[in-house]
CSV table of C-alpha atoms in Angstrom, one decimal:
chain,number,residue,atom,x,y,z
A,982,MET,CA,-7.2,90.4,-11.9
A,983,PRO,CA,-9.2,88.8,-13.4
A,984,GLY,CA,-12.5,90.7,-15.0
A,985,ASN,CA,-9.5,92.8,-18.0
A,986,ARG,CA,-6.9,91.4,-19.6
A,987,ILE,CA,-3.6,89.4,-17.6
A,988,SER,CA,-0.2,90.7,-18.3
A,989,ALA,CA,1.2,91.1,-15.1
A,990,ARG,CA,2.6,87.8,-13.1
A,991,MET,CA,3.2,88.1,-9.6
A,992,THR,CA,2.1,85.8,-7.3
A,993,LYS,CA,-1.4,87.6,-5.1
A,994,LEU,CA,-2.8,85.8,-1.6
A,995,SER,CA,-6.3,86.6,-0.9
A,996,PHE,CA,-8.1,85.0,2.0
A,997,LEU,CA,-10.4,82.7,2.2
A,998,ASP,CA,-13.2,83.1,5.7
A,999,LEU,CA,-15.9,80.2,6.2
A,1000,VAL,CA,-16.8,82.9,8.9
A,1001,PRO,CA,-16.3,80.2,12.0
A,1002,VAL,CA,-19.1,79.8,14.8
A,1003,THR,CA,-17.2,79.0,17.5
A,1004,ASP,CA,-18.3,76.6,20.0
A,1005,THR,CA,-18.7,80.4,23.2
A,1006,GLY,CA,-20.0,82.2,20.0
A,1007,THR,CA,-23.1,83.6,18.2
A,1008,ILE,CA,-23.7,84.4,14.4
A,1009,SER,CA,-23.5,88.0,14.9
A,1010,GLN,CA,-20.1,88.2,16.4
A,1011,SER,CA,-19.1,85.6,14.0
A,1012,LEU,CA,-19.6,88.1,11.2
A,1013,ALA,CA,-18.5,90.8,13.0
A,1014,ASN,CA,-15.5,89.4,13.3
A,1015,ALA,CA,-15.5,88.6,9.4
A,1016,ALA,CA,-15.9,92.6,8.7
A,1017,ASP,CA,-12.9,93.5,10.9
A,1018,LEU,CA,-10.7,90.2,9.4
A,1019,ALA,CA,-11.9,91.6,5.9
A,1020,LYS,CA,-10.8,94.8,7.0
A,1021,HIS,CA,-7.3,93.6,8.1
A,1022,ALA,CA,-7.1,92.2,5.2
A,1023,GLU,CA,-7.3,95.5,3.2
A,1024,ALA,CA,-5.3,97.5,5.2
A,1025,LEU,CA,-2.3,94.1,4.8
A,1026,GLY,CA,-2.4,93.9,1.5
A,1027,TYR,CA,-4.3,91.0,0.3
A,1028,GLU,CA,-5.9,90.9,-2.9
A,1029,ARG,CA,-10.0,89.5,-2.5
A,1030,TYR,CA,-11.3,88.2,0.1
A,1031,TRP,CA,-14.1,85.8,-0.6
A,1032,VAL,CA,-17.3,83.6,1.7
A,1033,ALA,CA,-18.3,80.2,1.0
A,1034,GLU,CA,-21.7,79.1,0.6
A,1035,HIS,CA,-22.3,75.9,3.3
A,1036,HIS,CA,-26.0,75.8,4.8
A,1037,GLY,CA,-27.4,73.8,7.4
A,1038,MET,CA,-23.7,74.1,9.0
A,1039,ALA,CA,-24.3,75.7,13.1
A,1040,GLY,CA,-20.3,76.2,12.8
A,1041,ILE,CA,-21.2,77.9,9.3
A,1042,ALA,CA,-22.7,81.8,9.2
A,1043,SER,CA,-22.3,82.1,5.4
A,1044,ALA,CA,-25.2,80.6,3.2
A,1045,ALA,CA,-27.2,83.3,2.6
A,1046,THR,CA,-23.5,85.0,1.0
A,1047,SER,CA,-24.4,88.0,-0.7
A,1048,VAL,CA,-25.6,89.4,2.2
A,1049,VAL,CA,-23.1,88.2,3.9
A,1050,LEU,CA,-20.6,90.0,1.2
A,1051,ALA,CA,-22.6,92.8,1.7
A,1052,HIS,CA,-21.5,93.4,5.6
A,1053,ILE,CA,-17.8,92.8,4.7
A,1054,GLY,CA,-17.9,95.2,1.6
A,1055,GLN,CA,-19.3,97.5,3.7
A,1056,ALA,CA,-16.9,97.5,6.8
A,1057,THR,CA,-13.7,97.9,3.6
A,1058,SER,CA,-13.3,100.5,1.0
A,1059,SER,CA,-10.4,99.1,-2.4
A,1060,ILE,CA,-10.2,94.9,-1.4
A,1061,ARG,CA,-11.8,92.8,-3.9
A,1062,ILE,CA,-14.6,90.7,-2.7
A,1063,GLY,CA,-17.2,88.1,-3.5
A,1064,ALA,CA,-18.3,84.2,-3.1
A,1065,GLY,CA,-15.3,81.6,-3.0
A,1066,GLY,CA,-18.2,80.2,-3.9
A,1067,ILE,CA,-22.1,80.0,-5.0
A,1068,MET,CA,-23.5,76.8,-5.6
A,1069,LEU,CA,-25.1,77.4,-8.5
A,1070,PRO,CA,-26.6,74.0,-8.7
A,1071,ASN,CA,-28.7,75.5,-5.6
A,1072,HIS,CA,-29.8,79.0,-7.1
A,1073,ALA,CA,-31.5,80.2,-10.6
A,1074,PRO,CA,-29.2,82.1,-12.5
A,1075,MET,CA,-31.6,85.1,-12.4
A,1076,VAL,CA,-31.4,85.6,-9.1
A,1077,ILE,CA,-27.6,85.3,-8.3
A,1078,ALA,CA,-27.2,87.9,-11.3
A,1079,GLU,CA,-29.4,90.2,-9.9
A,1080,GLN,CA,-27.5,89.5,-6.4
A,1081,PHE,CA,-24.6,90.5,-7.7
A,1082,GLY,CA,-25.6,92.7,-9.5
A,1083,THR,CA,-26.2,94.2,-7.3
A,1084,LEU,CA,-22.9,93.6,-5.3
A,1085,GLU,CA,-21.7,95.6,-8.3
A,1086,ALA,CA,-24.4,98.7,-7.3
A,1087,LEU,CA,-23.3,99.2,-4.6
A,1088,PHE,CA,-19.3,98.2,-5.0
A,1089,PRO,CA,-18.4,99.3,-8.6
A,1090,GLY,CA,-14.9,96.9,-9.5
A,1091,ARG,CA,-14.9,95.4,-6.4
A,1092,VAL,CA,-17.2,92.2,-6.6
A,1093,ASP,CA,-16.5,88.8,-7.4
A,1094,LEU,CA,-18.2,85.8,-8.8
A,1095,GLY,CA,-17.4,82.1,-8.2
A,1096,LEU,CA,-18.6,79.5,-9.1
A,1097,GLY,CA,-19.3,75.3,-7.3
A,1098,ARG,CA,-21.8,73.1,-8.8
A,1099,ALA,CA,-21.2,70.9,-5.1
A,1100,PRO,CA,-24.5,71.5,-3.6
A,1101,GLY,CA,-22.0,73.1,0.2
A,1102,SER,CA,-24.7,70.6,1.6
A,1103,ASP,CA,-27.1,67.2,1.6
A,1104,GLY,CA,-29.6,65.4,-0.5
A,1105,VAL,CA,-31.7,66.6,2.4
A,1106,VAL,CA,-31.1,70.2,2.3
A,1107,ALA,CA,-30.3,70.9,-1.1
A,1108,ARG,CA,-34.2,70.4,-1.8
A,1109,ALA,CA,-34.8,72.7,0.8
A,1110,LEU,CA,-33.2,74.8,-0.8
A,1111,ARG,CA,-34.5,74.0,-4.2
A,1112,ARG,CA,-38.0,72.4,-3.3
A,1113,ASN,CA,-37.3,70.7,-5.6
A,1114,LEU,CA,-34.2,68.5,-7.7
A,1115,ALA,CA,-34.8,69.5,-11.0
A,1116,SER,CA,-31.6,72.4,-11.2
A,1117,ASP,CA,-28.8,69.5,-10.1
A,1118,GLU,CA,-24.7,69.6,-11.0
A,1119,ARG,CA,-25.4,68.4,-14.1
A,1120,GLN,CA,-26.4,71.3,-15.9
A,1121,PHE,CA,-24.6,73.3,-14.5
A,1122,PRO,CA,-21.9,74.3,-17.4
A,1123,GLN,CA,-25.4,75.5,-19.1
A,1124,ASP,CA,-26.3,77.2,-16.2
A,1125,VAL,CA,-23.2,78.9,-16.0
A,1126,VAL,CA,-23.1,80.4,-19.2
A,1127,GLU,CA,-27.1,81.8,-18.8
A,1128,LEU,CA,-25.4,83.5,-15.4
A,1129,GLN,CA,-23.3,85.0,-18.1
A,1130,ALA,CA,-25.7,85.7,-20.3
A,1131,PHE,CA,-27.3,88.0,-17.5
A,1132,LEU,CA,-24.7,89.8,-16.4
A,1133,ALA,CA,-24.2,90.6,-19.9
A,1134,GLY,CA,-27.8,91.8,-20.7
A,1135,ASP,CA,-27.8,89.4,-23.2
A,1136,GLU,CA,-31.0,90.1,-25.3
A,1137,ARG,CA,-31.2,86.9,-26.0
A,1138,LEU,CA,-33.4,85.7,-23.1
A,1139,GLY,CA,-35.9,87.9,-23.5
A,1140,ILE,CA,-35.7,88.5,-20.2
A,1141,ARG,CA,-33.6,90.9,-17.7
A,1142,ALA,CA,-32.0,91.2,-13.8
A,1143,VAL,CA,-32.4,94.2,-13.0
A,1144,PRO,CA,-29.4,95.2,-11.0
A,1145,GLY,CA,-27.6,92.4,-13.1
A,1146,GLU,CA,-27.3,93.4,-16.7
A,1147,GLY,CA,-24.6,94.5,-18.6
A,1148,THR,CA,-22.6,94.7,-15.1
A,1149,LYS,CA,-19.6,92.3,-16.5
A,1150,VAL,CA,-19.1,90.8,-12.7
A,1151,PRO,CA,-15.5,88.8,-13.8
A,1152,LEU,CA,-16.4,84.6,-12.9
A,1153,TRP,CA,-14.5,81.9,-11.8
A,1154,ILE,CA,-15.1,78.6,-11.8
A,1155,LEU,CA,-14.5,76.6,-8.7
A,1156,GLY,CA,-13.2,72.9,-8.5
A,1157,SER,CA,-11.6,70.0,-6.2
A,1158,SER,CA,-11.8,67.8,-9.7
A,1159,LEU,CA,-11.4,67.1,-13.3
A,1160,PHE,CA,-14.1,68.9,-14.5
A,1161,GLY,CA,-14.1,72.5,-12.9
A,1162,ALA,CA,-10.2,72.9,-14.5
A,1163,GLN,CA,-12.0,71.7,-18.3
A,1164,LEU,CA,-15.2,73.9,-18.3
A,1165,ALA,CA,-12.7,77.4,-16.9
A,1166,ALA,CA,-10.9,76.5,-20.1
A,1167,MET,CA,-13.6,75.6,-22.3
A,1168,LEU,CA,-15.9,78.9,-21.3
A,1169,GLY,CA,-11.4,81.4,-20.7
A,1170,LEU,CA,-12.5,81.7,-17.1
A,1171,PRO,CA,-10.5,82.1,-13.9
A,1172,TYR,CA,-9.8,78.4,-12.1
A,1173,ALA,CA,-9.7,77.6,-8.6
A,1174,PHE,CA,-8.7,74.7,-6.6
A,1175,ALA,CA,-9.8,73.7,-2.9
A,1176,SER,CA,-6.8,72.0,-2.2
A,1177,HIS,CA,-7.3,73.1,1.3
A,1178,PHE,CA,-9.8,69.9,1.8
A,1179,ALA,CA,-9.8,68.0,-1.4
A,1180,PRO,CA,-5.8,67.8,-3.3
A,1181,ASP,CA,-5.5,64.8,-4.7
A,1182,ALA,CA,-6.7,65.9,-7.9
A,1183,LEU,CA,-4.9,69.3,-8.2
A,1184,ASP,CA,-1.3,69.0,-9.6
A,1185,GLU,CA,-3.9,67.2,-12.8
A,1186,ALA,CA,-6.4,69.7,-12.9
A,1187,LEU,CA,-3.7,72.5,-13.1
A,1188,ASP,CA,-2.1,70.7,-15.9
A,1189,ILE,CA,-6.5,70.3,-17.4
A,1190,TYR,CA,-6.9,73.8,-17.5
A,1191,ARG,CA,-3.8,75.1,-18.4
A,1192,ARG,CA,-3.2,73.3,-21.5
A,1193,GLN,CA,-6.8,73.1,-22.7
A,1194,PHE,CA,-8.0,76.9,-22.4
A,1195,LYS,CA,-9.2,78.9,-24.1
A,1196,PRO,CA,-9.3,82.9,-24.3
A,1197,SER,CA,-12.2,84.8,-24.0
A,1198,GLU,CA,-13.7,88.2,-23.7
A,1199,GLN,CA,-13.2,87.7,-19.3
A,1200,LEU,CA,-9.7,86.4,-19.8
A,1201,ALA,CA,-6.8,86.2,-22.4
A,1202,GLU,CA,-4.4,83.5,-20.3
A,1203,PRO,CA,-5.6,80.9,-18.7
A,1204,TYR,CA,-5.1,82.7,-14.4
A,1205,ALA,CA,-5.1,79.8,-11.5
A,1206,ALA,CA,-5.2,80.0,-8.1
A,1207,ALA,CA,-5.2,78.0,-4.9
A,1208,ALA,CA,-5.9,77.7,-1.7
A,1209,PHE,CA,-3.9,76.7,0.8
A,1210,ASN,CA,-4.2,75.9,4.7
A,1211,VAL,CA,-2.2,78.9,6.6
A,1212,PHE,CA,-2.4,78.8,10.7
A,1213,ALA,CA,0.9,81.2,11.9
A,1214,ALA,CA,1.8,81.7,15.5
A,1215,ASP,CA,5.1,83.2,16.6
A,1216,THR,CA,6.1,79.3,17.8
A,1217,CYS,CA,5.4,76.3,16.4
A,1218,GLU,CA,3.8,75.6,19.8
A,1219,GLU,CA,1.4,78.0,19.3
A,1220,ALA,CA,1.1,76.9,15.7
A,1221,GLU,CA,0.1,73.8,15.9
A,1222,LEU,CA,-2.5,74.4,19.2
A,1223,LEU,CA,-4.3,77.3,16.7
A,1224,ALA,CA,-4.8,74.6,14.0
A,1225,SER,CA,-5.9,72.2,15.9
A,1226,SER,CA,-9.3,73.6,16.5
A,1227,GLN,CA,-9.7,73.7,12.5
A,1228,GLN,CA,-8.2,69.4,12.7
A,1229,GLN,CA,-11.1,69.2,15.0
A,1230,ALA,CA,-13.7,70.2,12.8
A,1231,PHE,CA,-13.2,68.3,9.7
A,1232,VAL,CA,-12.5,64.9,11.9
A,1233,ALA,CA,-16.6,65.8,12.8
A,1234,LEU,CA,-17.2,66.7,9.3
A,1235,ARG,CA,-15.5,63.5,8.7
A,1236,THR,CA,-17.0,62.0,10.9
A,1237,GLY,CA,-20.4,63.3,10.1
A,1238,ASN,CA,-20.5,65.6,13.5
A,1239,PRO,CA,-20.7,68.8,11.9
A,1240,GLY,CA,-21.1,71.7,14.5
A,1241,LYS,CA,-19.6,74.6,15.6
A,1242,MET,CA,-16.2,75.1,16.3
A,1243,LYS,CA,-14.4,73.7,19.5
A,1244,PRO,CA,-11.3,75.9,21.5
A,1245,PRO,CA,-7.4,74.5,20.4
A,1246,LEU,CA,-6.3,71.3,22.1
A,1247,GLU,CA,-3.4,70.9,23.1
A,1248,GLY,CA,-2.3,67.5,21.7
A,1249,TYR,CA,-4.9,66.8,19.7
A,1250,LYS,CA,-3.7,65.5,16.2
A,1251,ASP,CA,-1.8,62.2,18.3
A,1252,SER,CA,-4.8,61.6,20.3
A,1253,LEU,CA,-5.8,60.8,17.0
A,1254,PRO,CA,-6.2,57.0,17.2
A,1255,PRO,CA,-3.6,56.1,13.2
A,1256,ASN,CA,-5.9,55.9,11.0
A,1257,ALA,CA,-7.8,59.3,11.6
A,1258,ARG,CA,-4.7,61.3,12.1
A,1259,ALA,CA,-3.2,59.2,8.3
A,1260,ILE,CA,-7.0,61.5,6.9
A,1261,LEU,CA,-6.4,64.3,8.2
A,1262,ASP,CA,-2.9,64.2,7.3
A,1263,HIS,CA,-3.9,64.1,3.3
A,1264,VAL,CA,-6.9,65.8,3.4
A,1265,LEU,CA,-4.9,69.0,5.0
A,1266,GLN,CA,-1.0,68.6,3.2
A,1267,CYS,CA,-2.1,71.3,1.5
A,1268,SER,CA,-1.3,73.8,4.4
A,1269,ALA,CA,1.3,75.5,6.9
A,1270,VAL,CA,1.3,75.2,10.8
A,1271,GLY,CA,4.8,77.5,11.6
A,1272,THR,CA,6.2,80.0,12.5
A,1273,VAL,CA,6.6,82.8,9.1
A,1274,ASP,CA,9.9,81.3,7.9
A,1275,ASP,CA,7.5,78.1,8.3
A,1276,VAL,CA,4.7,79.7,6.7
A,1277,ALA,CA,7.3,80.9,4.0
A,1278,SER,CA,9.4,77.8,3.1
A,1279,GLY,CA,5.6,76.0,2.6
A,1280,LEU,CA,3.9,78.5,0.6
A,1281,ARG,CA,7.3,78.4,-1.4
A,1282,ALA,CA,7.0,74.7,-2.5
A,1283,PHE,CA,3.1,75.8,-2.5
A,1284,LYS,CA,3.7,77.7,-5.0
A,1285,ALA,CA,6.7,75.4,-6.6
A,1286,ARG,CA,4.7,73.0,-7.2
A,1287,THR,CA,1.3,74.1,-8.6
A,1288,GLY,CA,2.5,77.5,-10.5
A,1289,VAL,CA,-0.3,79.5,-9.1
A,1290,ASP,CA,-1.3,83.1,-10.2
A,1291,GLU,CA,-2.4,83.6,-6.0
A,1292,ILE,CA,-2.8,81.4,-3.9
A,1293,ILE,CA,-5.6,81.5,-2.1
A,1294,VAL,CA,-5.4,81.8,1.7
A,1295,ALA,CA,-7.8,79.5,4.6
A,1296,SER,CA,-7.5,79.8,8.3
A,1297,SER,CA,-10.0,79.1,11.0
A,1298,MET,CA,-9.3,79.9,13.4
A,1299,TYR,CA,-11.3,80.2,17.6
A,1300,ASP,CA,-9.8,82.8,19.2
A,1301,HIS,CA,-10.4,85.7,17.0
A,1302,ALA,CA,-6.7,87.4,17.8
A,1303,ALA,CA,-5.0,85.1,17.3
A,1304,ARG,CA,-6.9,84.1,13.6
A,1305,LYS,CA,-5.7,88.0,11.9
A,1306,HIS,CA,-2.4,88.0,13.6
A,1307,SER,CA,-1.7,84.5,11.7
A,1308,VAL,CA,-3.7,86.3,8.8
A,1309,ALA,CA,-1.0,89.0,8.9
A,1310,LEU,CA,2.2,86.3,9.2
A,1311,ALA,CA,0.3,85.2,6.7
A,1312,MET,CA,1.4,88.3,4.1
A,1313,GLU,CA,4.7,88.5,5.9
A,1314,ALA,CA,6.2,85.5,5.0
A,1315,ALA,CA,4.6,85.3,1.1
A,1316,LYS,CA,6.9,88.4,1.2
A,1317,SER,CA,9.4,85.4,0.0
A,1318,LEU,CA,7.4,84.9,-3.0
């Protein structure tokens, strides 16, 4: 796995959790659900369980990402846990080195640190996080290198990140454009593409990453992952219904009205005007909705298209039990890979 030299080429399945908050739920319940789902994913054989940094959003409970990971780590014993990702422009690299160095001390050999350059918020929230905007996404590459130096205990920094130094927590570069692919290739880091909501540059980004990759101490050869939405159930009708909560969330976000996750709504997609339906189909094109066989077909096609080493399943649902069942069906479907 990334962090060591890689030779095997089998497709792994991992999970990305935004820790959704429903309109009738609480943040406490969402965090309890995340721990329960991580235990479930671990038992099913998922490779890693990641949570993502978002701010100022009532429907997402993972803003304090490292704290959430400590909670998930405590509930599990073997699955890798990590950020998918930390939005580095929001933070001083030393602080992230300390946080993830602490996680590595708590859960040795299990921690990943995925890094993105988007703010994970709007400009107002970004200013509140940073107090000023002197640190921005244009400094992202040098911030990544500085973070690497802190985790390696590089004496040239003249300051120590404790905990953190010497842990060499595996870094990933996350992206939805060509920039991240180029940076991951240049630094010799594993790369994960956010195709679950931003699929446009997927193929070109993976091609650039593989062609330009330079081996590093962390990674001998390219290692790519891509995210894929899965809404699985025992029937196609039920899967379509379960998917409608996430569809509502995407439409709400794209129309500037994000909120807590809404319950499934029968016929929701068909009720949308044609332009909104087209936007939804485009944004969620890297998805499979249906039974085990439908999901297996979708995963095989996605694997054939991308050739990724790892597929990161994204699956936000209103009902926790239905979501756990979908996660189990996704792993069953992945056996066809």
